[in-house]
Amino acid sequence: MKFLMPTLVYSEENCVLSHSAELASLGSRALIVTGKSSARRCGAFADVTAALDKHGVSWVEFAEVEENPSVETIMRARQVGCKVKADFVIGIGGGSPMDAAKAIALMIRHHDQDWEYLYDKTAETSTLPIAEIPTTAGTGSEVTAVSVLTRHDKHVKGSIPHKIFADLALIDGKYLSGMPEQILANTTMDALCHLYESYIHSAATDFSRMCAEAGIKVWARSKDIVLGKREASPEDYQNMMNASCMAGMAIAHTATSMPHALSYRLTYSAHMAHGKACGYFLAGYLREADPVEVNHILSLAGFKTVEELEEYYVVTCGRDEVPLEILEQSVEEVFANKGKCKLPPFPVYEAVIRRIAGI
Ligand code: NAP
Ligand code: FE
């Protein structure tokens, strides 16, 4: 059994400023990677630049990461990073900018390689130093080694083979306070999927389950906020971030499973947000698993039955009608991938995947 968590994590209010020296120690010129606008609106960008300015570390911004970042975006950011001679990368945002930061740090380090290096399983995985500052409570990318990219040449979305852990994760719940309800619902659903998929997984160990169980308990503390039953306090936002981070630690050891595998086609072809797309398949996945284990993890989150979880999904994320041909394609692609079929701890036949997909 192996347990590795090489990322230094600080999770507390104002941690970007209070740990500015550690952030600044990663290099002398930072490439700050963000999405279009939320990093500035939520205050994280101001905190990061103030932290760097305090220690005389210069920085350049790349604020063009789209949701589900593409290889093309990584290569444009690499060009900016190389031009300004960035020697470390800071990702601020949801999973999209954080995943992009990892791939950009890899490609700046290997500046003489073309984009295919990202997908070269035999290539060496050294990167510039990386810091991640999450602003959603969903992906846990700040503590996973995964970078999920979109390949428009093949019309697919998926993880690159390189395993890249950030050096430093600075996690402050205050960045969630102005988040639109729908993004909060979708991203916290992603965290729940990570927790449940990691727990119900062929690679689960007592150590990965330690992360998953702790994460589910912390996740459950803010369920009623996502349901709109009460206002969130600063502590609630920190709890959401911590649950997402623990979920990241869990999948860093097991990987995700069927709901994530099936979700990528929904996001690519039906443009469904990542967490919502994973949640679409969660109840179906749990129905195929050992009921004793399922009841255990449902009860840890305060759900009595799979149906109650399904209801929670519908109320918080909404249930979209997905065109049948997209679901068919999803099932076909996942069934054709033997590696994906080995992720669940139960035998996977085509009929099983079809039931999970609800077709
Ligand atoms: P995201 O794609 O990073 O962002 C979604 C939206 O939320 C964007 O419009 C973004 O705006 C906005 N946003 C982010 N933070 C905000 C805040 N604090 N306040 C208001 N709006 C905010 O969302 P995500 O769900 O976190 O990440 C999804 C990506 O991560 C997918 O590509 C998925 O495949 C990947 N993922 C990675 C892992 C992993 O282990 N690495 C795990 C699961 C998923 P801006 O564009 O303006 O920033
Ligand atoms: Fe996810």
Short mmCIF file of N, CA, C and O in Angstrom, two decimals, residues 5 23 32 53 58 60 74 79 82 85 92 97 99 106 109 115 155 183 187-188 190 217 270 274 287 322 352:
data_model
loop_
_atom_site.label_atom_id
_atom_site.label_comp_id
_atom_site.label_asym_id
_atom_site.label_seq_id
_atom_site.Cartn_x
_atom_site.Cartn_y
_atom_site.Cartn_z
N MET A 5 1.34 12.18 -0.30
CA MET A 5 0.67 13.48 -0.45
C MET A 5 1.75 14.56 -0.35
O MET A 5 2.02 15.11 0.71
N LEU A 23 5.03 31.06 -0.52
CA LEU A 23 4.62 31.22 -1.92
C LEU A 23 5.75 31.87 -2.72
O LEU A 23 6.14 31.40 -3.79
N ILE A 32 0.92 33.79 -13.39
CA ILE A 32 -0.33 33.56 -12.66
C ILE A 32 -1.41 33.16 -13.67
O ILE A 32 -1.72 33.93 -14.58
N ASP A 53 4.20 40.79 -4.26
CA ASP A 53 4.78 42.13 -4.21
C ASP A 53 5.54 42.34 -2.90
O ASP A 53 6.62 42.94 -2.87
N SER A 58 8.35 39.19 -9.01
CA SER A 58 7.55 39.76 -10.10
C SER A 58 6.58 38.71 -10.65
O SER A 58 6.74 37.51 -10.41
N VAL A 60 3.45 37.83 -13.95
CA VAL A 60 2.74 38.13 -15.19
C VAL A 60 1.47 37.29 -15.18
O VAL A 60 1.47 36.16 -14.70
N ILE A 74 -3.19 25.81 -23.28
CA ILE A 74 -1.94 25.47 -22.57
C ILE A 74 -0.74 25.98 -23.38
O ILE A 74 0.19 26.58 -22.84
N GLN A 79 3.70 29.93 -24.22
CA GLN A 79 4.41 30.96 -24.99
C GLN A 79 4.62 32.22 -24.13
O GLN A 79 5.71 32.78 -24.09
N CYS A 82 7.21 31.49 -21.34
CA CYS A 82 8.60 31.43 -21.83
C CYS A 82 9.09 32.84 -22.17
O CYS A 82 10.24 33.19 -21.87
N LYS A 85 10.05 34.63 -19.16
CA LYS A 85 11.00 33.83 -18.35
C LYS A 85 10.44 33.52 -16.95
O LYS A 85 11.13 33.68 -15.94
N ILE A 92 -4.89 29.96 -10.09
CA ILE A 92 -5.95 30.47 -9.21
C ILE A 92 -7.28 30.18 -9.89
O ILE A 92 -7.52 30.65 -11.01
N PRO A 97 -8.44 26.39 -14.29
CA PRO A 97 -7.13 27.05 -14.19
C PRO A 97 -6.10 26.24 -13.40
O PRO A 97 -4.90 26.26 -13.73
N ASP A 99 -5.83 22.89 -13.17
CA ASP A 99 -5.31 21.82 -14.04
C ASP A 99 -4.42 22.41 -15.12
O ASP A 99 -3.37 21.85 -15.47
N LEU A 106 4.54 22.11 -16.83
CA LEU A 106 5.24 21.01 -17.52
C LEU A 106 5.81 21.51 -18.85
O LEU A 106 6.97 21.26 -19.18
N ARG A 109 8.72 24.02 -18.68
CA ARG A 109 9.95 23.29 -18.34
C ARG A 109 10.52 22.59 -19.58
O ARG A 109 11.72 22.54 -19.79
N TRP A 115 3.13 20.20 -28.47
CA TRP A 115 1.99 19.86 -27.61
C TRP A 115 1.86 18.36 -27.37
O TRP A 115 1.33 17.93 -26.35
N HIS A 155 -11.95 15.60 -30.29
CA HIS A 155 -13.28 15.85 -29.70
C HIS A 155 -13.46 15.10 -28.39
O HIS A 155 -14.50 14.50 -28.15
N ILE A 183 -23.09 27.38 -9.39
CA ILE A 183 -21.69 26.91 -9.45
C ILE A 183 -21.33 26.21 -8.14
O ILE A 183 -20.66 25.18 -8.13
N THR A 187 -20.18 22.34 -8.14
CA THR A 187 -18.81 21.99 -7.75
C THR A 187 -18.81 21.16 -6.46
O THR A 187 -18.01 20.23 -6.32
N THR A 188 -19.71 21.44 -5.52
CA THR A 188 -19.74 20.59 -4.32
C THR A 188 -20.26 19.19 -4.67
O THR A 188 -19.91 18.21 -4.00
N ASP A 190 -19.36 17.71 -7.43
CA ASP A 190 -18.13 17.08 -7.93
C ASP A 190 -17.35 16.49 -6.75
O ASP A 190 -16.89 15.34 -6.81
N LYS A 217 -17.84 13.35 5.88
CA LYS A 217 -18.38 13.97 7.12
C LYS A 217 -18.29 15.49 7.05
O LYS A 217 -19.21 16.19 7.44
N ALA A 270 -22.67 17.76 -24.58
CA ALA A 270 -23.93 18.39 -24.13
C ALA A 270 -23.63 19.65 -23.30
O ALA A 270 -24.56 20.27 -22.77
N HIS A 274 -19.01 20.25 -15.21
CA HIS A 274 -18.34 19.01 -14.79
C HIS A 274 -19.03 18.31 -13.60
O HIS A 274 -19.37 17.12 -13.68
N ARG A 287 -26.13 2.25 -7.08
CA ARG A 287 -27.09 1.13 -7.14
C ARG A 287 -26.42 -0.17 -7.57
O ARG A 287 -26.95 -1.24 -7.36
N VAL A 322 -30.76 14.59 -21.31
CA VAL A 322 -29.58 14.44 -22.16
C VAL A 322 -29.99 13.63 -23.39
O VAL A 322 -30.62 12.58 -23.25
N VAL A 352 -24.26 -3.23 -17.34
CA VAL A 352 -24.05 -2.50 -16.08
C VAL A 352 -23.85 -1.01 -16.38
O VAL A 352 -24.47 -0.14 -15.74
#
